[in-house]
Amino acid sequence: MSKPKAANGLARHGTYVTSLSLRDVRCFSEAQTLSLADEAGSPARWTIILGENGVGKTTLLQVLAMACGARYERYIYESWREYEEGPRPPLDFARGREERGFVHAMLSTATGSRQVEFTIAGDAPRPEWAEVPRPLVCGYGAGRRIGATRFSRRHRHSKVKYGSLFVDAPLVNAEEWLLGEDYAAAKEGKAGGPAARRLERLKELLTRILPEVDDVRVGEPRRHWEPSVEFKTPYGWVALDALSLGYQSLIAWMVDLAASMFDRHEKHREPLAEPAVVLVDEIDLHLHPKWQRDIIAFLTERFPNAQFVATAHSPLVVQAAEDANVVLLKRDGDHVVIENNPADVRSWRIDQILTSDLYGLPTARPPWLDELIAERRSILTKATLSVSDQRRLRLLENRIGELPGGESPEEQRAMSLILRAAKGLPKRPARKPR
């Protein structure tokens, strides 16, 4: 029997975030509120955070992780120390010379709304979680990478599900996890056991999201007499470490997210359909434009009760975010403001989105063409054109006129045919005045 859903499609028994307010936290000096709710006030399934580099997009994800119950000091540094040596990296959150920053979050739970308030003194938050059901929070920083551990390591999957948002902490070793599930499924000795189900779900997940990958298997030992995970591509079976960085990056956090869901919801029949809050920095990282357009729809389908909060730079992600909550961060003097309701551009063309307030480009044309158009405009403003001006103007108009006018190759060829035909038409004589 399926569990009841809220109006937004998310599970009623889940814990999600509806808003985050902060003050004196890094670039956010004045009180700012990030809305994570839809028009009805329910938790938005998707929130896409846009903004230039350095305006606090990653900071918002980090503070969201804390608001969802991330044990910042202990677990994040444990995650870092598990793989690195030396002093811990500095993580200062209070703004400038302020002694502390202030955070307030509203959570939606099965029993109603709850609030979480805490201060960040330097780099140590002191949240209070006593009465708030903690969601599973998984975070993925822009430097996300597959862990390099092997079977000899003590911990197969770190307790920390958000470490890479804060420090250079590797994710679960995707190959090791798949090999471990394959071994566990073989030991079960029967089809349909827990490990076999997990393995099949993850194989299906990867073959659905990875373009031109039709299957995943455990291949013969390649080196050091160890088996390896291979992916079936148009070029044959390819080992994970031989795939492109785009494939490896996507596999890294897909396997890590699935492993986290399996760990947290191991007693549920459909662990990937259980609630979670997933924070992804630069979700379009290393993704081909085709992947950028499909990533939101795919993740919504495969993780139907997860609340995703992601930062992005690609207009393709914005265009594909049909029902997403889009937020824009803007620098205003020495601080950043959060604009929760920017213009709805999801039905616009990419060039229109790029020249909207979301991205602020003056044009979607290449810079060299803008220079030609500016020069042409400058010549035309002269009261009298010299012979040299007229010659230069003809050259500029020829170069500008050669550019394709259609949006697709078919439209461009049609426009070119029309222009060639028009040049062959006889000129109509000017009408004589009556």
Coordinates of C-alpha atoms in Angstrom, one line a residue:
M1 CA 0.0 0.0 0.0
S2 CA 1.5 3.3 -1.0
K3 CA 2.1 6.0 1.6
P4 CA 0.0 9.2 1.5
K5 CA 1.4 12.1 -0.5
A6 CA 1.2 15.9 0.2
A7 CA -0.2 18.2 -2.5
N8 CA 3.4 18.8 -3.7
G9 CA 3.9 15.1 -4.3
L10 CA 6.4 14.6 -1.4
A11 CA 5.7 12.1 1.3
R12 CA 3.6 13.3 4.3
H13 CA 5.8 11.4 6.7
G14 CA 9.0 13.2 5.6
T15 CA 10.9 16.1 7.1
Y16 CA 11.7 18.9 4.7
V17 CA 12.8 22.5 4.8
T18 CA 10.4 25.4 3.8
S19 CA 12.6 28.4 4.6
L20 CA 16.1 29.4 5.8
S21 CA 16.8 32.8 7.3
L22 CA 20.3 34.0 8.2
R23 CA 22.1 37.1 9.3
D24 CA 25.8 38.0 9.7
V25 CA 26.8 34.7 8.0
R26 CA 29.7 35.4 5.5
C27 CA 28.4 37.5 2.7
F28 CA 24.9 37.8 4.1
S29 CA 25.0 40.7 6.5
E30 CA 21.4 41.9 6.7
A31 CA 18.7 39.4 7.5
Q32 CA 17.9 37.4 4.4
T33 CA 15.4 34.5 3.8
L34 CA 15.7 31.7 1.3
S35 CA 12.3 30.3 0.4
L36 CA 12.2 26.6 -0.2
A37 CA 8.5 26.4 -0.6
D38 CA 6.1 26.3 -3.5
E39 CA 3.3 28.7 -4.2
A40 CA 1.1 26.9 -1.8
G41 CA 3.6 27.1 1.0
S42 CA 4.5 23.4 0.9
P43 CA 8.1 22.2 0.6
A44 CA 9.3 22.6 -3.0
R45 CA 10.5 19.4 -4.5
W46 CA 13.2 21.3 -6.3
T47 CA 14.9 24.6 -5.5
I48 CA 17.5 25.9 -8.0
I49 CA 19.8 28.6 -6.6
L50 CA 21.4 30.9 -9.2
G51 CA 24.0 33.7 -9.0
E52 CA 27.5 34.7 -10.0
N53 CA 30.6 33.2 -8.4
G54 CA 31.2 34.3 -4.9
V55 CA 27.7 35.3 -3.9
G56 CA 27.1 32.6 -1.2
K57 CA 25.4 29.8 -3.1
T58 CA 27.6 27.1 -1.4
T59 CA 27.2 28.9 2.0
L60 CA 23.4 28.4 1.8
L61 CA 23.8 24.7 1.1
Q62 CA 26.2 24.4 4.1
V63 CA 23.9 26.2 6.5
L64 CA 21.0 24.1 5.2
A65 CA 22.9 21.0 6.1
M66 CA 23.4 22.3 9.6
A67 CA 19.7 23.2 9.8
C68 CA 18.8 19.7 8.9
G69 CA 20.8 18.3 11.8
A70 CA 24.3 18.0 10.4
R71 CA 26.7 17.6 13.3
Y72 CA 29.2 20.0 11.9
E73 CA 32.2 20.0 14.1
R74 CA 32.6 16.4 14.9
Y75 CA 31.4 14.5 11.8
I76 CA 32.7 16.8 9.1
Y77 CA 36.2 16.9 10.5
E78 CA 36.1 13.1 11.1
S79 CA 35.2 12.7 7.4
W80 CA 38.1 14.9 6.4
R81 CA 40.6 13.3 8.8
E82 CA 39.7 9.8 7.6
Y83 CA 41.5 10.6 4.3
E84 CA 43.8 13.5 5.0
E85 CA 46.7 14.3 7.3
G86 CA 47.7 17.6 8.9
P87 CA 45.7 20.4 10.6
R88 CA 42.0 20.8 9.9
P89 CA 41.0 23.3 7.3
P90 CA 39.5 26.6 8.5
L91 CA 35.8 27.0 8.1
D92 CA 34.7 30.4 9.3
F93 CA 31.0 31.3 8.9
A94 CA 30.6 34.5 11.0
R95 CA 30.7 37.6 8.8
G96 CA 33.9 39.7 9.1
R97 CA 34.5 40.8 12.6
E98 CA 31.1 39.7 13.9
E99 CA 31.4 37.2 16.7
R100 CA 28.5 35.1 15.6
G101 CA 26.0 34.5 12.8
F102 CA 22.3 33.8 13.3
V103 CA 20.2 31.1 11.6
H104 CA 16.5 30.3 11.7
A105 CA 15.0 27.5 9.6
M106 CA 11.4 26.3 9.2
L107 CA 10.9 22.5 8.8
S108 CA 7.8 20.7 7.6
T109 CA 7.3 17.4 9.5
A110 CA 4.7 14.7 9.7
T111 CA 3.3 16.4 12.8
G112 CA 3.4 20.0 11.6
S113 CA 5.8 22.9 11.2
R114 CA 8.9 23.0 13.4
Q115 CA 11.6 25.7 13.7
V116 CA 15.3 25.4 14.3
E117 CA 17.4 28.3 15.6
F118 CA 21.1 28.4 16.2
T119 CA 24.1 30.7 16.2
I120 CA 27.4 30.2 14.4
A121 CA 30.2 31.4 16.7
G122 CA 33.3 31.5 14.4
D123 CA 33.1 28.0 12.9
A124 CA 31.1 26.2 15.5
P125 CA 27.3 26.1 15.3
R126 CA 25.3 25.3 18.4
P127 CA 21.9 24.1 17.1
E128 CA 19.1 22.6 19.2
W129 CA 17.4 19.6 17.7
A130 CA 15.5 18.0 20.6
E131 CA 12.0 18.1 19.2
V132 CA 12.8 18.1 15.4
P133 CA 12.7 14.8 13.5
R134 CA 16.0 14.9 11.6
P135 CA 15.8 14.1 7.9
L136 CA 18.4 12.2 6.0
V137 CA 20.5 15.0 4.6
C138 CA 23.0 14.2 1.8
G139 CA 25.3 16.9 0.5
Y140 CA 27.6 17.0 -2.5
G141 CA 30.2 19.7 -3.0
A142 CA 31.6 21.0 -6.3
G143 CA 34.7 19.0 -5.6
R144 CA 32.9 15.7 -5.2
R145 CA 34.9 12.6 -6.2
I146 CA 34.9 8.9 -5.8
G147 CA 36.7 7.6 -2.7
A148 CA 39.9 5.6 -3.2
T149 CA 39.4 3.1 -0.4
R150 CA 39.6 -0.6 -1.0
F151 CA 38.1 -3.5 0.9
S152 CA 40.9 -3.4 3.5
R153 CA 39.5 -0.1 4.9
R154 CA 37.6 -0.3 8.1
H155 CA 34.5 1.7 7.0
R156 CA 32.8 0.9 3.8
H157 CA 30.6 3.9 3.9
S158 CA 31.3 7.0 6.0
K159 CA 28.6 8.1 8.5
V160 CA 29.0 11.6 7.0
K161 CA 26.6 12.2 4.1
Y162 CA 27.4 15.8 3.6
G163 CA 31.2 16.1 4.2
S164 CA 32.1 17.1 0.6
L165 CA 30.0 20.3 1.0
F166 CA 32.5 21.6 3.6
V167 CA 35.8 19.9 3.0
D168 CA 37.6 17.8 0.4
A169 CA 36.0 14.6 1.6
P170 CA 35.6 11.8 -0.9
L171 CA 32.3 10.0 -1.5
V172 CA 31.6 6.3 -1.1
N173 CA 33.8 4.3 -3.4
A174 CA 31.3 3.4 -6.1
E175 CA 33.3 0.4 -7.5
E176 CA 33.8 -1.0 -4.0
W177 CA 30.1 -0.6 -3.1
L178 CA 29.0 -2.4 -6.3
L179 CA 31.5 -5.2 -5.8
G180 CA 30.4 -5.6 -2.2
E181 CA 26.7 -5.8 -3.2
D182 CA 27.6 -8.3 -5.9
Y183 CA 29.5 -10.5 -3.4
A184 CA 26.7 -10.2 -0.9
A185 CA 24.1 -11.1 -3.5
A186 CA 26.1 -14.2 -4.5
K187 CA 26.3 -15.3 -0.8
E188 CA 22.6 -15.0 -0.4
G189 CA 22.3 -17.9 -2.8
K190 CA 18.8 -16.9 -4.0
A191 CA 17.3 -14.4 -6.4
G192 CA 15.4 -11.5 -4.9
G193 CA 17.4 -11.2 -1.7
P194 CA 18.1 -7.8 -0.1
A195 CA 21.6 -7.4 -1.6
A196 CA 20.4 -8.6 -5.0
R197 CA 17.5 -6.1 -5.0
R198 CA 19.9 -3.3 -4.0
L199 CA 22.3 -4.2 -6.8
E200 CA 19.6 -4.4 -9.4
R201 CA 18.1 -1.1 -8.4
L202 CA 21.5 0.6 -8.6
K203 CA 22.3 -0.9 -12.0
E204 CA 18.9 0.3 -13.3
L205 CA 19.6 3.7 -11.8
L206 CA 22.9 4.0 -13.5
T207 CA 21.8 2.7 -16.9
R208 CA 18.9 5.1 -16.9
I209 CA 20.9 8.2 -16.1
L210 CA 24.2 7.5 -17.9
P211 CA 23.8 8.3 -21.7
E212 CA 24.8 5.4 -24.0
V213 CA 25.3 3.0 -21.1
D214 CA 23.2 -0.1 -21.5
D215 CA 24.4 -2.4 -18.7
V216 CA 26.6 -2.7 -15.7
R217 CA 28.5 -5.8 -14.7
V218 CA 31.3 -7.2 -12.5
G219 CA 34.0 -8.1 -14.9
E220 CA 37.1 -10.4 -14.7
P221 CA 40.0 -9.2 -12.5
R222 CA 42.1 -6.7 -14.4
R223 CA 44.9 -5.9 -12.0
H224 CA 46.1 -7.1 -8.7
W225 CA 43.7 -10.1 -9.1
E226 CA 40.8 -7.9 -8.1
P227 CA 37.5 -7.8 -9.9
S228 CA 36.3 -4.6 -11.5
V229 CA 33.0 -2.9 -12.4
E230 CA 32.4 -2.4 -16.1
F231 CA 29.9 -0.4 -18.1
K232 CA 28.6 -1.4 -21.5
T233 CA 29.0 1.4 -24.0
P234 CA 29.0 1.7 -27.8
Y235 CA 32.8 1.0 -27.6
G236 CA 32.4 -2.2 -25.6
W237 CA 32.8 -2.9 -21.9
V238 CA 34.7 0.0 -20.2
A239 CA 36.0 0.0 -16.6
L240 CA 34.8 2.7 -14.3
D241 CA 38.1 4.4 -14.0
A242 CA 38.4 4.6 -17.8
L243 CA 35.2 6.5 -18.2
S244 CA 35.2 10.3 -18.8
L245 CA 35.2 12.7 -15.9
G246 CA 31.6 13.6 -16.6
Y247 CA 30.5 9.9 -16.2
Q248 CA 32.7 9.4 -13.1
S249 CA 31.4 12.5 -11.4
L250 CA 27.7 11.5 -11.9
I251 CA 28.4 7.9 -10.9
A252 CA 30.2 9.2 -7.7
W253 CA 27.2 11.0 -6.2
M254 CA 24.5 8.8 -7.7
V255 CA 26.0 5.7 -6.0
D256 CA 26.7 7.7 -2.8
L257 CA 23.1 8.9 -2.6
A258 CA 21.7 5.5 -3.3
A259 CA 24.0 3.9 -0.7
S260 CA 22.9 6.5 1.9
M261 CA 19.2 5.8 1.1
F262 CA 19.8 2.0 1.4
D263 CA 21.6 2.5 4.7
R264 CA 19.0 4.8 6.2
H265 CA 15.9 2.9 4.9
E266 CA 17.2 -0.6 4.8
K267 CA 14.0 -2.1 6.2
H268 CA 11.8 -0.4 3.5
R269 CA 10.8 -2.2 0.3
E270 CA 11.6 0.8 -1.8
P271 CA 14.5 2.7 -0.1
L272 CA 15.0 5.1 -3.0
A273 CA 11.4 6.3 -2.7
E274 CA 11.8 7.3 1.0
P275 CA 12.2 11.0 2.2
A276 CA 15.6 12.8 2.1
V277 CA 17.0 16.3 1.7
V278 CA 19.6 16.3 -1.1
L279 CA 22.0 19.3 -1.4
V280 CA 24.0 19.5 -4.7
D281 CA 26.5 22.3 -5.4
E282 CA 26.8 22.9 -9.2
I283 CA 24.5 20.2 -10.3
D284 CA 25.5 20.9 -13.9
L285 CA 29.2 20.1 -13.2
H286 CA 30.9 18.2 -16.0
L287 CA 27.5 17.5 -17.7
H288 CA 26.9 17.7 -21.4
P289 CA 24.0 20.1 -22.3
K290 CA 21.8 17.1 -23.1
W291 CA 22.4 15.8 -19.6
Q292 CA 21.8 19.2 -18.1
R293 CA 18.3 19.2 -19.6
D294 CA 17.4 15.8 -18.3
I295 CA 18.9 15.6 -14.9
I296 CA 16.0 17.2 -13.0
A297 CA 13.4 15.0 -14.5
F298 CA 15.5 11.9 -14.0
L299 CA 16.2 12.5 -10.3
T300 CA 12.5 13.4 -9.7
E301 CA 11.5 10.1 -11.1
R302 CA 14.1 8.0 -9.3
F303 CA 13.9 9.7 -5.9
P304 CA 10.2 10.8 -5.8
N305 CA 10.2 11.8 -2.1
A306 CA 13.6 13.6 -2.0
Q307 CA 13.7 17.4 -1.7
F308 CA 16.5 18.7 -3.9
V309 CA 18.2 22.0 -3.4
A310 CA 20.9 22.7 -6.0
T311 CA 23.1 25.5 -7.3
A312 CA 23.6 25.8 -11.0
H313 CA 25.2 28.0 -13.7
S314 CA 23.6 26.5 -16.8
P315 CA 20.5 28.2 -18.3
L316 CA 19.5 24.7 -19.5
V317 CA 18.9 23.6 -15.9
V318 CA 16.7 26.6 -15.4
Q319 CA 14.8 25.9 -18.6
A320 CA 14.2 22.3 -17.6
A321 CA 13.1 23.1 -14.1
E322 CA 9.4 23.1 -14.9
D323 CA 8.0 23.1 -11.4
A324 CA 11.1 24.2 -9.5
N325 CA 11.4 27.1 -7.1
V326 CA 14.1 29.3 -8.7
V327 CA 16.1 31.7 -6.5
L328 CA 18.6 34.4 -7.5
L329 CA 21.4 35.7 -5.3
K330 CA 22.6 39.3 -6.1
R331 CA 25.5 41.3 -4.8
D332 CA 24.4 44.7 -3.4
G333 CA 27.4 46.7 -2.3
D334 CA 29.2 44.8 0.4
H335 CA 26.5 42.2 1.0
V336 CA 24.3 39.7 -0.9
V337 CA 20.5 39.8 -1.2
I338 CA 18.2 36.8 -1.9
E339 CA 15.6 37.3 -4.6
N340 CA 13.0 34.6 -4.1
N341 CA 10.7 35.4 -7.0
P342 CA 12.7 36.3 -10.1
A343 CA 11.0 36.4 -13.5
D344 CA 9.6 33.1 -14.6
V345 CA 11.7 32.2 -17.7
R346 CA 11.1 28.5 -17.9
S347 CA 9.3 28.8 -21.3
W348 CA 11.9 31.1 -22.7
R349 CA 14.6 30.3 -25.2
I350 CA 18.2 29.9 -24.0
D351 CA 19.3 33.2 -25.5
Q352 CA 16.4 35.0 -23.8
I353 CA 17.2 33.4 -20.4
L354 CA 20.9 34.5 -20.7
T355 CA 19.9 38.1 -21.3
S356 CA 17.3 38.1 -18.5
D357 CA 18.0 39.4 -15.0
L358 CA 18.9 35.8 -14.0
Y359 CA 22.2 36.0 -15.9
G360 CA 22.4 39.6 -16.9
L361 CA 24.3 39.2 -20.2
P362 CA 24.0 42.3 -22.5
T363 CA 23.4 40.0 -25.5
A364 CA 23.5 36.3 -26.4
R365 CA 25.8 37.1 -29.4
P366 CA 29.5 36.4 -29.5
P367 CA 31.6 39.4 -28.3
W368 CA 33.3 40.0 -31.7
L369 CA 29.9 40.4 -33.3
D370 CA 28.8 42.9 -30.6
E371 CA 31.9 44.9 -31.6
L372 CA 30.9 44.9 -35.2
I373 CA 27.4 46.0 -34.5
A374 CA 28.7 48.8 -32.2
E375 CA 31.0 50.0 -34.9
R376 CA 28.2 49.9 -37.5
R377 CA 26.0 51.9 -35.1
S378 CA 28.8 54.5 -34.5
I379 CA 29.2 55.0 -38.3
L380 CA 25.5 55.4 -38.9
T381 CA 25.3 58.2 -36.2
K382 CA 27.5 60.4 -38.3
A383 CA 25.9 63.4 -40.0
T384 CA 27.9 62.8 -43.2
L385 CA 29.6 59.6 -44.3
S386 CA 32.9 59.7 -46.0
V387 CA 33.9 57.3 -48.8
S388 CA 35.9 55.4 -46.3
D389 CA 32.9 55.2 -44.0
Q390 CA 30.7 53.9 -46.7
R391 CA 33.2 51.3 -47.7
R392 CA 33.6 50.1 -44.1
L393 CA 29.8 50.1 -43.6
R394 CA 29.3 47.8 -46.6
L395 CA 31.9 45.4 -45.2
L396 CA 30.3 45.4 -41.8
E397 CA 26.8 44.8 -43.2
N398 CA 28.1 41.9 -45.3
R399 CA 29.7 40.3 -42.3
I400 CA 26.7 40.9 -40.0
G401 CA 24.3 39.7 -42.7
E402 CA 26.1 36.4 -43.2
L403 CA 25.2 35.2 -39.7
P404 CA 22.5 32.5 -39.4
G405 CA 19.1 33.8 -38.5
G406 CA 17.2 30.6 -37.6
E407 CA 17.3 28.6 -34.4
S408 CA 17.9 25.3 -36.0
P409 CA 20.0 24.2 -39.1
E410 CA 16.8 23.6 -41.0
E411 CA 15.6 27.2 -40.3
Q412 CA 19.0 28.6 -41.2
R413 CA 19.1 26.8 -44.5
A414 CA 15.5 28.0 -45.3
M415 CA 16.5 31.6 -44.5
S416 CA 19.6 31.3 -46.7
L417 CA 17.5 30.0 -49.6
I418 CA 15.0 32.9 -49.2
L419 CA 17.8 35.5 -49.1
R420 CA 19.4 34.0 -52.2
A421 CA 16.1 34.0 -54.0
A422 CA 15.4 37.5 -53.0
K423 CA 18.7 38.7 -54.5
G424 CA 17.6 37.3 -57.8
L425 CA 14.3 39.1 -57.9
P426 CA 14.1 42.3 -60.1
K427 CA 13.9 45.5 -58.2
R428 CA 10.5 47.1 -58.3
P429 CA 10.6 50.7 -59.7
A430 CA 9.8 53.4 -57.2
R431 CA 6.3 54.7 -57.4
K432 CA 5.8 58.2 -58.8
P433 CA 4.1 60.6 -56.6
R434 CA 0.5 61.4 -57.6

